[in-house]
């Protein structure tokens, strides 16, 4: 998978991670291993993936195949340059892999949407009437997206205190959200919709994504225009992007969509992916503990449907945009994708190994999102997303 | 006021507009008129204002004073170079003045919020409980903001038909929103709030802004996460940015804020501006007709409060970000800032001079937003925002 890294005195550049090493693609290019591909080597010496992404899927396929050939055959082809091109991960510094022009967050996890409905509208239908008709989504803040590993400071803001009066202070309900992020690989001109059948061509790849949330701030501010301060203090993106082609072995049918959506959202091809997703919590001196395990196939709307919906009115996507899925929860309590759901809004604290408990995150807690696929001998591991909560300052 | 323009064979560059001419700031710099200011002339040869904005307010003050001196004295100082530096507006092409990394839209027009509440929740209090406690806002789409003059295509999308079933097609309720846009001039580091007393230092200048809206699409999609396809097809920004200092003569007290807001929003200095704002509609062969006249002082929250609120949780602003105020309506029907309000959601069509009428916009209609101030001999005219509706394609 692709990312941006530096090491020793080398400036940030493109790398391809395999296990615990990163292939330095600039050096690989300078050594001539891509010379028949008619590429400008400078595309691998950039501080973001954007220029490489903009080359298009046919180039990504050629480069990806060449990388796999080199690594499979590394003892032979790379033997004399091994130390120059394969850098141990622990010697590297990682960066946000893309320059993100626009960030959109969807609400495509139906079990999450149902849980939120049950918690906040207990006397009504959990899903709002529009949910099964269109992929609900909203625009998020691009500037505050940080790379995995960046500490997350507990944000301050206004919310309602216990007596329902407005108060101001550090959030008392800091949460995470387990999501996937789609990295847009192709721009559509403003005014030109992307048909659902072509929509996957606009996705360069996928990452794990943690949409940190301050629930108390969010609850007081979000009507009628949606989340703002409750979300825009920080979101964490993996340092590594899985190219879309590598998802192919994991393609599966999604849930039956009933009612049948409007024609612009109808696709004949299975558009979901069987990827196991996990949340790990590390507190105090305890080892990390898995607090949730779910699967990307629990999403109601497919990736292709998210892209088709986003552009159907002519909205223009830009290379490097992030489209996040929204929180992915399963149907069982141990498969929920946020602490809001896992602790049922604080009513059922999570018990930890040292007999302490958690409703929402405490300072010093570390959250790690993990993802992997394993089908018919095909194996895929997504790049982790790690974040440790720092005290409010 | 500052903008980006080109003419003849000259590439896009910075200009300062006065009346019907644009001062070519690159040529002014190359001729040495800024030579004592220690500026790199290349900052005036950029395709956006961002690099100039990033120089900071002290530089903007020096450059602004020099420009005013040159223009006041143009017969003398500029006499031999007049044709080189002052380009007639009708020979120019105009561009989006800033590269916009992030776009936020607030809801700071209280009479607009009250009108929307009356229309959509007729049996409840018009304002939601949070309205007077915090400046409600949401993130919008940066990539689809276009410069004034760009045609706006009627967007397609899903909405509820007359029988309340989902349908798909061109919007039947295309609207405009009269807003001001603040152009952010200074970045705050992530995690570091901007105090309300310093917040105006973070605003480079202001523009008029038209937040085009498809009301039928918006109404079906917006719960619970806010507007999306109903807004993100296009928004129009003026080509010209008024530097913040030029607003000073128009500073006035805003409305009394009751209840007194939380301390992070309290400011002792008047933070509103007495600027008249107008909507003009041109249809068919008729001359343009003024359909609304309102004033920026009708905003409930000040510009400084918007910046302080946006950053109080540590959200980082970036140079060139646009913070729009939300629709600015007065208290009377002829001072409303959208057709939704002016036609009372279609119940009271606007009658036009040829006895035709309008509820929402028709193909071929042209909307022009205008703004100006006139106090104690001080006069200021904002850059127009013009857009003509094109048929859906």
Coordinates of C-alpha atoms in Angstrom, one line a residue, chain A residues 99-107 121 128-131 133-146 153-159 166-168 190-191 217-235 262-264 309-318 321 323 393, chain B residues 99-107 121 128-131 133-146 153-159 166-168 190-191 217-235 262-264 309-318 321 323 393:
Chain A
X99 CA -3.4 16.7 0.2
X100 CA -7.1 16.7 1.0
X101 CA -9.0 19.4 -0.8
X102 CA -12.5 18.3 0.4
X103 CA -13.7 15.8 3.0
X104 CA -17.2 14.3 3.0
X105 CA -18.6 12.0 5.7
X106 CA -21.5 9.7 4.9
X107 CA -23.8 7.8 7.2
X121 CA -35.3 9.3 19.5
X128 CA -35.4 8.6 9.4
X129 CA -37.6 8.3 6.3
X130 CA -34.9 9.3 3.9
X131 CA -32.3 6.7 5.1
X133 CA -33.7 6.2 -0.2
X134 CA -30.4 8.0 -0.4
X135 CA -27.0 7.9 1.2
X136 CA -27.2 10.7 3.8
X137 CA -23.9 12.6 4.0
X138 CA -22.4 16.0 5.0
X139 CA -19.3 18.0 4.5
X140 CA -16.6 17.8 7.1
X141 CA -13.5 19.8 7.8
X142 CA -10.5 19.0 5.6
X143 CA -7.9 21.1 7.3
X144 CA -8.0 19.2 10.6
X145 CA -7.4 15.7 9.2
X146 CA -4.2 14.4 10.7
X153 CA -6.1 16.9 22.2
X154 CA -9.4 16.8 24.1
X155 CA -11.3 19.7 22.6
X156 CA -13.1 22.5 24.4
X157 CA -16.5 23.8 23.5
X158 CA -20.0 24.7 24.5
X159 CA -22.5 22.0 25.6
X166 CA -25.1 25.9 28.5
X167 CA -21.6 25.4 29.9
X168 CA -18.2 25.7 28.4
X190 CA -18.4 20.5 -12.3
X191 CA -21.9 19.9 -13.7
X217 CA -20.8 19.4 22.0
X218 CA -22.3 17.7 18.9
X219 CA -25.7 17.1 20.6
X220 CA -26.1 20.8 21.5
X221 CA -25.0 22.3 18.2
X222 CA -26.2 19.9 15.5
X223 CA -29.7 21.1 14.8
X224 CA -30.6 22.1 12.1
X225 CA -27.5 22.1 10.1
X226 CA -25.4 19.1 11.3
X227 CA -22.2 18.5 13.2
X228 CA -19.6 21.2 13.5
X229 CA -17.4 21.8 16.6
X230 CA -18.2 18.3 17.7
X231 CA -16.2 16.9 14.8
X232 CA -13.9 19.4 13.2
X233 CA -11.2 19.5 15.9
X234 CA -9.5 16.4 14.4
X235 CA -10.0 13.3 12.3
X262 CA -33.8 5.5 -7.5
X263 CA -32.2 4.5 -10.9
X264 CA -29.1 6.7 -10.4
X309 CA -24.8 10.2 -5.1
X310 CA -22.2 12.9 -4.3
X311 CA -21.9 13.9 -8.0
X312 CA -25.5 13.4 -9.2
X313 CA -26.1 17.2 -8.9
X314 CA -22.9 18.1 -10.7
X315 CA -20.8 18.5 -7.6
X316 CA -17.1 18.2 -8.7
X317 CA -14.8 15.7 -6.9
X318 CA -11.1 16.5 -6.8
X321 CA -10.7 14.2 -1.7
X323 CA -15.1 10.3 1.2
X393 CA -4.6 22.5 27.0
Chain B
X99 CA -7.7 29.3 -3.5
X100 CA -10.3 28.1 -1.1
X101 CA -9.1 25.2 1.1
X102 CA -12.2 25.1 3.4
X103 CA -15.6 26.7 3.2
X104 CA -17.9 27.1 6.2
X105 CA -21.4 28.5 6.1
X106 CA -23.0 30.0 9.3
X107 CA -26.6 30.7 10.1
X121 CA -42.0 24.1 12.0
X128 CA -34.3 26.3 18.0
X129 CA -33.1 26.4 21.6
X130 CA -29.4 26.7 20.7
X131 CA -29.7 29.6 18.3
X133 CA -26.4 30.6 22.6
X134 CA -23.9 29.8 19.8
X135 CA -23.4 30.6 16.1
X136 CA -24.8 27.6 14.3
X137 CA -22.7 26.7 11.3
X138 CA -21.8 23.8 9.0
X139 CA -19.1 22.9 6.5
X140 CA -19.9 23.4 2.8
X141 CA -18.2 22.3 -0.4
X142 CA -15.1 24.3 -1.3
X143 CA -14.5 22.7 -4.8
X144 CA -17.8 24.0 -6.3
X145 CA -17.4 27.7 -5.4
X146 CA -17.2 29.7 -8.6
X153 CA -26.7 24.9 -14.1
X154 CA -30.0 23.8 -12.6
X155 CA -29.0 20.7 -10.6
X156 CA -30.6 17.3 -10.7
X157 CA -31.2 15.3 -7.6
X158 CA -33.7 13.2 -5.5
X159 CA -36.6 14.9 -3.7
X166 CA -39.1 10.1 -3.9
X167 CA -38.6 11.3 -7.5
X168 CA -35.5 12.3 -9.4
X190 CA -4.5 23.2 15.1
X191 CA -5.4 23.0 18.8
X217 CA -33.5 18.4 -2.7
X218 CA -32.4 20.0 0.6
X219 CA -35.6 19.4 2.4
X220 CA -35.6 15.6 1.7
X221 CA -31.9 15.0 2.5
X222 CA -31.0 17.4 5.4
X223 CA -32.0 15.3 8.4
X224 CA -30.1 14.5 10.5
X225 CA -26.7 15.7 9.2
X226 CA -27.5 19.0 7.3
X227 CA -27.6 20.2 3.7
X228 CA -25.6 18.3 1.1
X229 CA -26.7 18.0 -2.6
X230 CA -29.1 20.9 -2.1
X231 CA -26.1 23.2 -1.8
X232 CA -22.9 21.7 -3.1
X233 CA -23.6 22.0 -6.8
X234 CA -22.4 25.6 -6.9
X235 CA -21.9 28.8 -4.8
X262 CA -20.7 32.3 27.0
X263 CA -17.5 34.2 27.8
X264 CA -15.6 33.0 24.7
X309 CA -16.6 30.0 17.7
X310 CA -15.1 28.2 14.7
X311 CA -11.7 27.9 16.4
X312 CA -12.7 27.4 20.1
X313 CA -12.3 23.7 19.9
X314 CA -8.9 24.0 18.2
X315 CA -10.1 23.8 14.6
X316 CA -7.4 25.3 12.4
X317 CA -8.3 28.0 9.8
X318 CA -6.2 28.3 6.7
X321 CA -10.8 29.8 3.8
X323 CA -16.6 31.8 6.2
X393 CA -28.1 19.3 -19.0

